[in-house]
PDB file of C-alpha atoms and ligand atoms in Angstrom:
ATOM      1  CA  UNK A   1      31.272  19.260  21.579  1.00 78.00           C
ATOM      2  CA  UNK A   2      34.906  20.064  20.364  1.00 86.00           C
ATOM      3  CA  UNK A   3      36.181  18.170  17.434  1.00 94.00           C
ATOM      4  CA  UNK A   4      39.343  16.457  17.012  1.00 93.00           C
ATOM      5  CA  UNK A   5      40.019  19.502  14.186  1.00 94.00           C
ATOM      6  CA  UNK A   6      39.829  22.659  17.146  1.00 95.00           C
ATOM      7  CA  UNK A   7      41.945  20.025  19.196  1.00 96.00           C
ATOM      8  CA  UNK A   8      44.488  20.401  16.487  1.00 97.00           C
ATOM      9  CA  UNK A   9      44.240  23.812  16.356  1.00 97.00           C
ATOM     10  CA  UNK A  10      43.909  24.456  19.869  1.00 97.00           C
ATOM     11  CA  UNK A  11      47.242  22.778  20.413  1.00 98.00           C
ATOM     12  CA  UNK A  12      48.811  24.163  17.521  1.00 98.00           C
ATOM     13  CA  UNK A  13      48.134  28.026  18.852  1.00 97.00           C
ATOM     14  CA  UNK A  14      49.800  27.091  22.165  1.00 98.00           C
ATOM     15  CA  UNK A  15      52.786  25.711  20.386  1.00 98.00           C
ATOM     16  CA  UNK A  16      53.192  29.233  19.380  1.00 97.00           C
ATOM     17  CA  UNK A  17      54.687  30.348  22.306  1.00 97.00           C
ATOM     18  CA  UNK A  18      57.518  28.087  22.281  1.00 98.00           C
ATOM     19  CA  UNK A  19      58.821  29.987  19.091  1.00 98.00           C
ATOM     20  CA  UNK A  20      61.146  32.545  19.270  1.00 97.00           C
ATOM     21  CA  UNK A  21      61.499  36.098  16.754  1.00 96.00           C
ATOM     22  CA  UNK A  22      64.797  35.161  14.995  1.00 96.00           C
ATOM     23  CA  UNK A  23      64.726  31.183  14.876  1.00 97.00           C
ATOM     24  CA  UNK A  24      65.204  28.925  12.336  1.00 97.00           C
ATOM     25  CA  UNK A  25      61.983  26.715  13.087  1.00 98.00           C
ATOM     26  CA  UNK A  26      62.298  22.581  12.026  1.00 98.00           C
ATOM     27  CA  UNK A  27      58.502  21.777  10.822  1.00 98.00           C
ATOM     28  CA  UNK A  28      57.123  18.829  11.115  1.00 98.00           C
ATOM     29  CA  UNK A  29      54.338  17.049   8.637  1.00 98.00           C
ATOM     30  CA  UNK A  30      50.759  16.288   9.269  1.00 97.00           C
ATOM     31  CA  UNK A  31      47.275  17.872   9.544  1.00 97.00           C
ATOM     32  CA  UNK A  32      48.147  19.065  13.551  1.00 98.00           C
ATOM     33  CA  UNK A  33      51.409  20.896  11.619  1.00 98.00           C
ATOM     34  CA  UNK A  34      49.059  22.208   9.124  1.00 98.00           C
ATOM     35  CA  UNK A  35      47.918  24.067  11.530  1.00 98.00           C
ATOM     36  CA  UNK A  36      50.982  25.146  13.504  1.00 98.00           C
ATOM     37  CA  UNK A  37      52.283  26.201  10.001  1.00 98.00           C
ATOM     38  CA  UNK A  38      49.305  28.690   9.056  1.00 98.00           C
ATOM     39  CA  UNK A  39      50.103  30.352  12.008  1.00 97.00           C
ATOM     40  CA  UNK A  40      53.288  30.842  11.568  1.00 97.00           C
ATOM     41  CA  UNK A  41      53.312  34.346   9.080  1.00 97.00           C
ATOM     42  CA  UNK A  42      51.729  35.949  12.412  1.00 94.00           C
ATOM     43  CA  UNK A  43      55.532  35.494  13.773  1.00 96.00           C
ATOM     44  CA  UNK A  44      58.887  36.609  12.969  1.00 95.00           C
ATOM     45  CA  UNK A  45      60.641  33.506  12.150  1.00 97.00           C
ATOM     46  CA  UNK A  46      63.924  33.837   9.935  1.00 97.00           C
ATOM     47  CA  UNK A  47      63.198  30.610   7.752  1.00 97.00           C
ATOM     48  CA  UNK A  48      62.093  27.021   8.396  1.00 98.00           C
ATOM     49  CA  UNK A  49      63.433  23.718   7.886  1.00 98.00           C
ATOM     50  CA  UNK A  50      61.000  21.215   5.965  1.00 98.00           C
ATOM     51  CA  UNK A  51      60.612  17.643   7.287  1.00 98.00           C
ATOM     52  CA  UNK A  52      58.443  17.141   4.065  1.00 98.00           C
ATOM     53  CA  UNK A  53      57.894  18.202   0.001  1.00 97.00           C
ATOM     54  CA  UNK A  54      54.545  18.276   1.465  1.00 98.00           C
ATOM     55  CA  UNK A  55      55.839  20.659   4.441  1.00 98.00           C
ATOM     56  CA  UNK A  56      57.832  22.522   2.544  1.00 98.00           C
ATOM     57  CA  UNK A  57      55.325  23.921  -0.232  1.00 98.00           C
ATOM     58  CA  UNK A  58      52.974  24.886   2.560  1.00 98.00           C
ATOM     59  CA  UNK A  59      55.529  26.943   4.217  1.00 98.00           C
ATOM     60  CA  UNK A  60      56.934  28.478   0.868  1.00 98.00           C
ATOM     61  CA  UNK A  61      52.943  29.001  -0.035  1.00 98.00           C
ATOM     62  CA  UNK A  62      52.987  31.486   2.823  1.00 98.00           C
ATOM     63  CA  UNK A  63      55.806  33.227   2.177  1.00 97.00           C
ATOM     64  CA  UNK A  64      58.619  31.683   4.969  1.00 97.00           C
ATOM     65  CA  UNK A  65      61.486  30.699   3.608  1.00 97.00           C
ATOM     66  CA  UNK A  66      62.455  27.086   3.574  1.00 98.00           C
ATOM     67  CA  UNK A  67      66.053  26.122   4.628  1.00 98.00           C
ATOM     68  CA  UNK A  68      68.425  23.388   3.869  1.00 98.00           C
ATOM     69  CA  UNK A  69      69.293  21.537   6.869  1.00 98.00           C
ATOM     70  CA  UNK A  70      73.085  21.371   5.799  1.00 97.00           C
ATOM     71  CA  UNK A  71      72.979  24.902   6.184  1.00 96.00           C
ATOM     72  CA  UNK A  72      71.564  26.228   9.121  1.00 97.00           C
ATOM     73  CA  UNK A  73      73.561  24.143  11.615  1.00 96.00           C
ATOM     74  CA  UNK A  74      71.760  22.925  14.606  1.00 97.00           C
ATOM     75  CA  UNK A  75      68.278  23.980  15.127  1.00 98.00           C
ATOM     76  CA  UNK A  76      66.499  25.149  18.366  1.00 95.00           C
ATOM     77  CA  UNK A  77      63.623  23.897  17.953  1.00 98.00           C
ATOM     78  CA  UNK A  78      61.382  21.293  16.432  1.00 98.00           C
ATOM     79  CA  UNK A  79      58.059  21.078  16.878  1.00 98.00           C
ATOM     80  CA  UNK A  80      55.971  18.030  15.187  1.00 98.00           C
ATOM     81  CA  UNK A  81      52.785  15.762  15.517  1.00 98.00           C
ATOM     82  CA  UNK A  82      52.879  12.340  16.313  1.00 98.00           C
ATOM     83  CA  UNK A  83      50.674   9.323  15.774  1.00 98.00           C
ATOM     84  CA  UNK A  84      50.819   7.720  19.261  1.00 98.00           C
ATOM     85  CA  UNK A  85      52.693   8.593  22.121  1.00 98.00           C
ATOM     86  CA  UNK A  86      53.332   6.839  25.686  1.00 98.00           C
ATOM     87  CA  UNK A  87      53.530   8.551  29.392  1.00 98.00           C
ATOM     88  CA  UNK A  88      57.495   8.167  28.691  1.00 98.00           C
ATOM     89  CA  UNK A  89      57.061  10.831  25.737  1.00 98.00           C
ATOM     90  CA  UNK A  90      57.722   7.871  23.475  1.00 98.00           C
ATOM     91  CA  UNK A  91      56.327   8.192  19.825  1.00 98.00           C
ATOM     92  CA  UNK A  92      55.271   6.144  16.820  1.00 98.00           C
ATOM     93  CA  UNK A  93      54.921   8.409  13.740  1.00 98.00           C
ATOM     94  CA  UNK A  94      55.103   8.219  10.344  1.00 97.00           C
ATOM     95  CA  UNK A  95      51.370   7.595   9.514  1.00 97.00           C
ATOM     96  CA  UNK A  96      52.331  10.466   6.677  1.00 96.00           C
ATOM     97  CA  UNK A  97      55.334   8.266   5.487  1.00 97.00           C
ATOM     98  CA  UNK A  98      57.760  11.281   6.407  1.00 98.00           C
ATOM     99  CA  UNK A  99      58.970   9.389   9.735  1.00 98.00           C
ATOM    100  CA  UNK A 100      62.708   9.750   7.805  1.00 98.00           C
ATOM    101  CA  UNK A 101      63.149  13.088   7.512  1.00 98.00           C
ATOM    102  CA  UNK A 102      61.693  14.314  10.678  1.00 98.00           C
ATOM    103  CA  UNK A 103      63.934  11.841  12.475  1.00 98.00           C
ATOM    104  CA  UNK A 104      66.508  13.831  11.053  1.00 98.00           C
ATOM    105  CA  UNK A 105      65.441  17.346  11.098  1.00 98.00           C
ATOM    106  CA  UNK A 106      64.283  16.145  15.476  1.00 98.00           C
ATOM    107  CA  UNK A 107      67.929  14.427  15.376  1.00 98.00           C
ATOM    108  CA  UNK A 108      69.398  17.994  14.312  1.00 98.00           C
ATOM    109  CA  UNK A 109      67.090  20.016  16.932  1.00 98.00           C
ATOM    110  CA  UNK A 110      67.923  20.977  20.078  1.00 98.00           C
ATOM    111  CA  UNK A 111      64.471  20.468  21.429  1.00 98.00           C
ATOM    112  CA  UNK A 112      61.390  18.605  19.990  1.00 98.00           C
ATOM    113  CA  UNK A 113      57.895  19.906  21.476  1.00 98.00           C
ATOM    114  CA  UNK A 114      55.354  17.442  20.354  1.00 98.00           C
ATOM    115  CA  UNK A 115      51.464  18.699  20.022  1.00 98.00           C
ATOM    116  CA  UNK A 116      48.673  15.895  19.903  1.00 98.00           C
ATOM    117  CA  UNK A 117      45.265  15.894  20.650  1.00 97.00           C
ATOM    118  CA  UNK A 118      43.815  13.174  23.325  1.00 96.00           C
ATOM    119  CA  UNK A 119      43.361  10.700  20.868  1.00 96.00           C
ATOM    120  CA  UNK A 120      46.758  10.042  20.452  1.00 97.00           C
ATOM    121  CA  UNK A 121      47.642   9.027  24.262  1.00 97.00           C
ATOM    122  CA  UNK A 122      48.105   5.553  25.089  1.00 97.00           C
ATOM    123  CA  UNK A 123      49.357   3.268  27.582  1.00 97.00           C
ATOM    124  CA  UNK A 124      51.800   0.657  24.771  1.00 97.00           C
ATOM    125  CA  UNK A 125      53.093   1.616  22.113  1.00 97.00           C
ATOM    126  CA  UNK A 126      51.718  -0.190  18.873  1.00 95.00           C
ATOM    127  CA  UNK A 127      48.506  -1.276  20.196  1.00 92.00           C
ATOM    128  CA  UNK A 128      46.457   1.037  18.380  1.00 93.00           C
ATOM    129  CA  UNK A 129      48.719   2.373  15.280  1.00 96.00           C
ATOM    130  CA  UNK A 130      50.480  -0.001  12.759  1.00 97.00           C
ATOM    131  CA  UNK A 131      54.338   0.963  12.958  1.00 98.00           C
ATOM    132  CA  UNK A 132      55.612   2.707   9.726  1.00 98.00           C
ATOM    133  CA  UNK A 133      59.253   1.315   8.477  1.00 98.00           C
ATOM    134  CA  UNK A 134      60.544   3.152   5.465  1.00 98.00           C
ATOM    135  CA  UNK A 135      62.441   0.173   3.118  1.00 98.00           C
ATOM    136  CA  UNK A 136      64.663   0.602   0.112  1.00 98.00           C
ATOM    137  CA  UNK A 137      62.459  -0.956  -2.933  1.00 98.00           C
ATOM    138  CA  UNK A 138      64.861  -4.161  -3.521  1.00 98.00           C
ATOM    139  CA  UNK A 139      64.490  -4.850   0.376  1.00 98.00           C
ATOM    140  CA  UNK A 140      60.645  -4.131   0.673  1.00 98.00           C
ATOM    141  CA  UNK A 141      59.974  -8.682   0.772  1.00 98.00           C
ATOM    142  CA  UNK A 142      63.153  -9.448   2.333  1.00 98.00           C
ATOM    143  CA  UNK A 143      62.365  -6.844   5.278  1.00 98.00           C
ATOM    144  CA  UNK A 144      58.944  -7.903   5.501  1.00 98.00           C
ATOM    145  CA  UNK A 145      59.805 -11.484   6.162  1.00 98.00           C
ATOM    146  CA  UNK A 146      62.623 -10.510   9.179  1.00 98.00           C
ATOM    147  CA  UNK A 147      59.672  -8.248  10.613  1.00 98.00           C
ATOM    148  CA  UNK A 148      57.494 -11.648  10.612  1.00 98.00           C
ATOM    149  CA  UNK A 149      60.430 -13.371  12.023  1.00 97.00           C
ATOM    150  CA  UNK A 150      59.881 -10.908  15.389  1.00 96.00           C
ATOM    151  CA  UNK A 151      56.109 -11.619  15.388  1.00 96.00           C
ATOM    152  CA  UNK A 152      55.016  -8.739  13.557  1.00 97.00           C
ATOM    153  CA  UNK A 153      52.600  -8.516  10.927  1.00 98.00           C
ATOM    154  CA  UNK A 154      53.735  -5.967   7.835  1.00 98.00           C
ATOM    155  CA  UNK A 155      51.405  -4.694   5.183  1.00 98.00           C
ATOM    156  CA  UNK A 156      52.992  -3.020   2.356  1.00 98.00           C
ATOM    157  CA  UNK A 157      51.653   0.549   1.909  1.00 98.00           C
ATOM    158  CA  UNK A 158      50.518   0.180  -1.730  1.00 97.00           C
ATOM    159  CA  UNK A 159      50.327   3.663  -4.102  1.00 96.00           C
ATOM    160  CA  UNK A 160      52.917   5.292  -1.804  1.00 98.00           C
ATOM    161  CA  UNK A 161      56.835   5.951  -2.383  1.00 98.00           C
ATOM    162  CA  UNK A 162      57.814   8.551  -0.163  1.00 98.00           C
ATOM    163  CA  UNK A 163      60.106  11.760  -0.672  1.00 97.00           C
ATOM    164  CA  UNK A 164      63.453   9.497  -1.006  1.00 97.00           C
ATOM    165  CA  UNK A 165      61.791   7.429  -3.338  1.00 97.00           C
ATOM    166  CA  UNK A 166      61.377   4.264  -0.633  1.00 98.00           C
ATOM    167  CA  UNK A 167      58.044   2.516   0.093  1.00 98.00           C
ATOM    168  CA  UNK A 168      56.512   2.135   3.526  1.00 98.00           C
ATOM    169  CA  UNK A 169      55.666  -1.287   5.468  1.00 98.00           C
ATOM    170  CA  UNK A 170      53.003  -0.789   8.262  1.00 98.00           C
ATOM    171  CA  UNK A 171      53.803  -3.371  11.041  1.00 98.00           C
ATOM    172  CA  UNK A 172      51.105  -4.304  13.006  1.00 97.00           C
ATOM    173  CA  UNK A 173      50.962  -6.957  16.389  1.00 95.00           C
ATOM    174  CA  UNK A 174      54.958  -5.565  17.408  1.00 96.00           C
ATOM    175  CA  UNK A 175      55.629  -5.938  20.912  1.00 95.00           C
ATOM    176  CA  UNK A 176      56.457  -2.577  21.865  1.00 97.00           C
ATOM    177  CA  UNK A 177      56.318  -2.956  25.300  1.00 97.00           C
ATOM    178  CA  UNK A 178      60.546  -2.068  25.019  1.00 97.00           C
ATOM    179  CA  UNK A 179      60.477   0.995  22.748  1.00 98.00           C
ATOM    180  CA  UNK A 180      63.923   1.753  22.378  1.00 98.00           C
ATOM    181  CA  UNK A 181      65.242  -2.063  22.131  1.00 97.00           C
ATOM    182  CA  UNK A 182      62.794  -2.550  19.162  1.00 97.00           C
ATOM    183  CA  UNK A 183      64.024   0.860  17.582  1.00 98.00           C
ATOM    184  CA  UNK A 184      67.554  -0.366  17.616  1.00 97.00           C
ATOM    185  CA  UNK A 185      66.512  -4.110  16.551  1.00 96.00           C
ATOM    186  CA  UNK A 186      64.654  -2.902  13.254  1.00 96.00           C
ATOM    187  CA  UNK A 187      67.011  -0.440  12.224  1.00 95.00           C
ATOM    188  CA  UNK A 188      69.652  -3.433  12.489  1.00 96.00           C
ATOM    189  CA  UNK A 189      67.713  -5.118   9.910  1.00 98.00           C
ATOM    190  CA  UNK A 190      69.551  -4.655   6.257  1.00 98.00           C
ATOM    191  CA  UNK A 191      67.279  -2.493   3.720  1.00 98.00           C
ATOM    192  CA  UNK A 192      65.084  -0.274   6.617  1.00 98.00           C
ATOM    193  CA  UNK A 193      65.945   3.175   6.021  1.00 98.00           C
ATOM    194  CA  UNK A 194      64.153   4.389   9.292  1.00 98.00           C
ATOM    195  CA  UNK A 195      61.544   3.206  11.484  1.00 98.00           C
ATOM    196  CA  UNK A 196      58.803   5.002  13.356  1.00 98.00           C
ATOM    197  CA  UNK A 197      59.622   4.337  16.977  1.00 98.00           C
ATOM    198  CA  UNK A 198      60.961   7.879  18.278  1.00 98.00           C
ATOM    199  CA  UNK A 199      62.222   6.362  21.537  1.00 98.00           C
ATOM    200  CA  UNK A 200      65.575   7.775  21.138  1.00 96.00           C
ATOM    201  CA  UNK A 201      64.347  10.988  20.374  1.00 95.00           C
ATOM    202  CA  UNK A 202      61.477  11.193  22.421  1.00 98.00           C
ATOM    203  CA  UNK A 203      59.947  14.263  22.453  1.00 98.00           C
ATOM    204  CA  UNK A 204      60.988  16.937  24.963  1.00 98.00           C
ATOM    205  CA  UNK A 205      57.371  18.602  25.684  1.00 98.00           C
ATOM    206  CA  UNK A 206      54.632  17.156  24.765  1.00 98.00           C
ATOM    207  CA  UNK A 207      51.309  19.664  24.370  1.00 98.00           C
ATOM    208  CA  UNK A 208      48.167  17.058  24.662  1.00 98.00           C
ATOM    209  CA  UNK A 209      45.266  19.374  23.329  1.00 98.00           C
ATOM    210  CA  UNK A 210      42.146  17.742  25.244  1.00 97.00           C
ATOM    211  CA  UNK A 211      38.183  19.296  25.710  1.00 95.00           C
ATOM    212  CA  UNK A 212      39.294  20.206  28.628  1.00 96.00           C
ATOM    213  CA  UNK A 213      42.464  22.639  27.516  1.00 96.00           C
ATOM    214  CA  UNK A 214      45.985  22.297  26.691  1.00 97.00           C
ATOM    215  CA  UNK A 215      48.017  20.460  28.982  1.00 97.00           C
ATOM    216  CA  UNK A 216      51.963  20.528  28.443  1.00 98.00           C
ATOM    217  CA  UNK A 217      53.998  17.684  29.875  1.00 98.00           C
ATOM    218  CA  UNK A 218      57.889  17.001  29.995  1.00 96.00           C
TER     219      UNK A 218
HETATM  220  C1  5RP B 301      53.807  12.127   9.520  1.00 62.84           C
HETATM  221  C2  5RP B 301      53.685  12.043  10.984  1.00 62.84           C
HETATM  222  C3  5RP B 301      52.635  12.863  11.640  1.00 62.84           C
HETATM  223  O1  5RP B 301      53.209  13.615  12.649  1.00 62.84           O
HETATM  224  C4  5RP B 301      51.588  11.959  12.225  1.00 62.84           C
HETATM  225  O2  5RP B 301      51.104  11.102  11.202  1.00 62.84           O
HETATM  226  C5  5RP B 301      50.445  12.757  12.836  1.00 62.84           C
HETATM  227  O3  5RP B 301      49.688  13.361  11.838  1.00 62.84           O
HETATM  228  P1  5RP B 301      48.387  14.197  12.139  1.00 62.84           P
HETATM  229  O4  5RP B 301      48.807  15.452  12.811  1.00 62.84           O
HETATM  230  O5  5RP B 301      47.783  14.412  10.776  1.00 62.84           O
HETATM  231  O6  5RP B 301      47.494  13.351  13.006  1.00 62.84           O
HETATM  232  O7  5RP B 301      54.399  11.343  11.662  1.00 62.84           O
HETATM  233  O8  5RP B 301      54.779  11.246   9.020  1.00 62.84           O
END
């Protein structure tokens, strides 16, 4: 039987050759990057860009340097996990509470490969996977009580502040069924700094890592 842990890794090796000797790699955050990201002293990258603390330490652990964004200019490449993801290449992430800062590193990427296992696949959006938001703290009640207002459900992610110092509502019962109308409607609400819904930046390839073998779609 293969477990969801060689899926991860499976997919993770076949991300490899996507990367290039020379580029400046954007890394996403999660245990399916964990994996990408111990591969990664096997190749001649010339740095990384972090979309985490969390990221970044792992990368600087293994010796590849770790770039600021507002330096390198745009990158070629992204490569990240996701938490769900639709036949549309549509995403909800942020189960790590980094969904902010890999919207931006993706935003600042020429292309964003995406590597899940099977579990991951579904038909809607939302059904299965709580949508992050990311909230300023002052905002965190009055955000919660728009989200109601649109028939979600928030719970507050309690413990957590993530690397900007924000907390993290997870939305369940959304309607998804429009990805990239909801993305725009929540980030219209005053106080979310970012939401999970990467509908606007969908990815480019998605790798789904399966028993079967690695299948790449686009
Ligand atoms: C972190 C993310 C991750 O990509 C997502 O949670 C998937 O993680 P994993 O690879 O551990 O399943 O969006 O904010």
């Amino acid at each position: 039987m293969t477990t969801q842990q060689q899926l991860k890794q499976a997919v993770a090796e076949h991300a490899l050759t996507y990367i290039e000797d020379g580029m400046i790699l954007g890394v996403g955050t999660g245990s399916t990057v964990n994996c990408l990201i111990d591969l990664l002293p096997k190749l001649k990258i010339k740095g990384a860009v972090a979309s985490s603390n969390a990221t970044a330490e792992r990368l600087a652990k293994l010796g590849i340097e770790v770039l600021d964004l507002n330096m390198t200019g745009e990158l070629d490449l992204y490569i990240d996990g996701a938490d769900e993801v639709n036949a549309n290449l549509q995403l909800i992430k942020g189960g790590g509470g980094a969904l902010t800062r890999e919207k931006i590193v993706c935003a600042s990427s020429k292309q964003f490969i995406c590597m899940v296992d099977g579990s991951k696949w579904v038909e809607k959006l939302g059904v299965t996977f709580p949508l992050p938001i990311e909230v300023l703290p002052q905002a965190r009640s009055y955000v919660a009580r728009e989200l109601v207002k649109m028939g979600g459900e928030p719970v507050y992610r309690e413990g957590f502040v993530t690397d900007y110092g924000n907390l993290i509502l997870d939305v369940y019962d959304l309607d998804l069924t429009e990805p990239l109308v909801m993305e725009q409607r929540m980030n219209n609400i005053v106080g979310v700094v970012c939401n999970g819904i990467f509908a606007y930046q969908k990815a480019d390839k998605l790798l789904i890592a399966r028993p079967s073998g690695v299948e790449m779609l686009e």
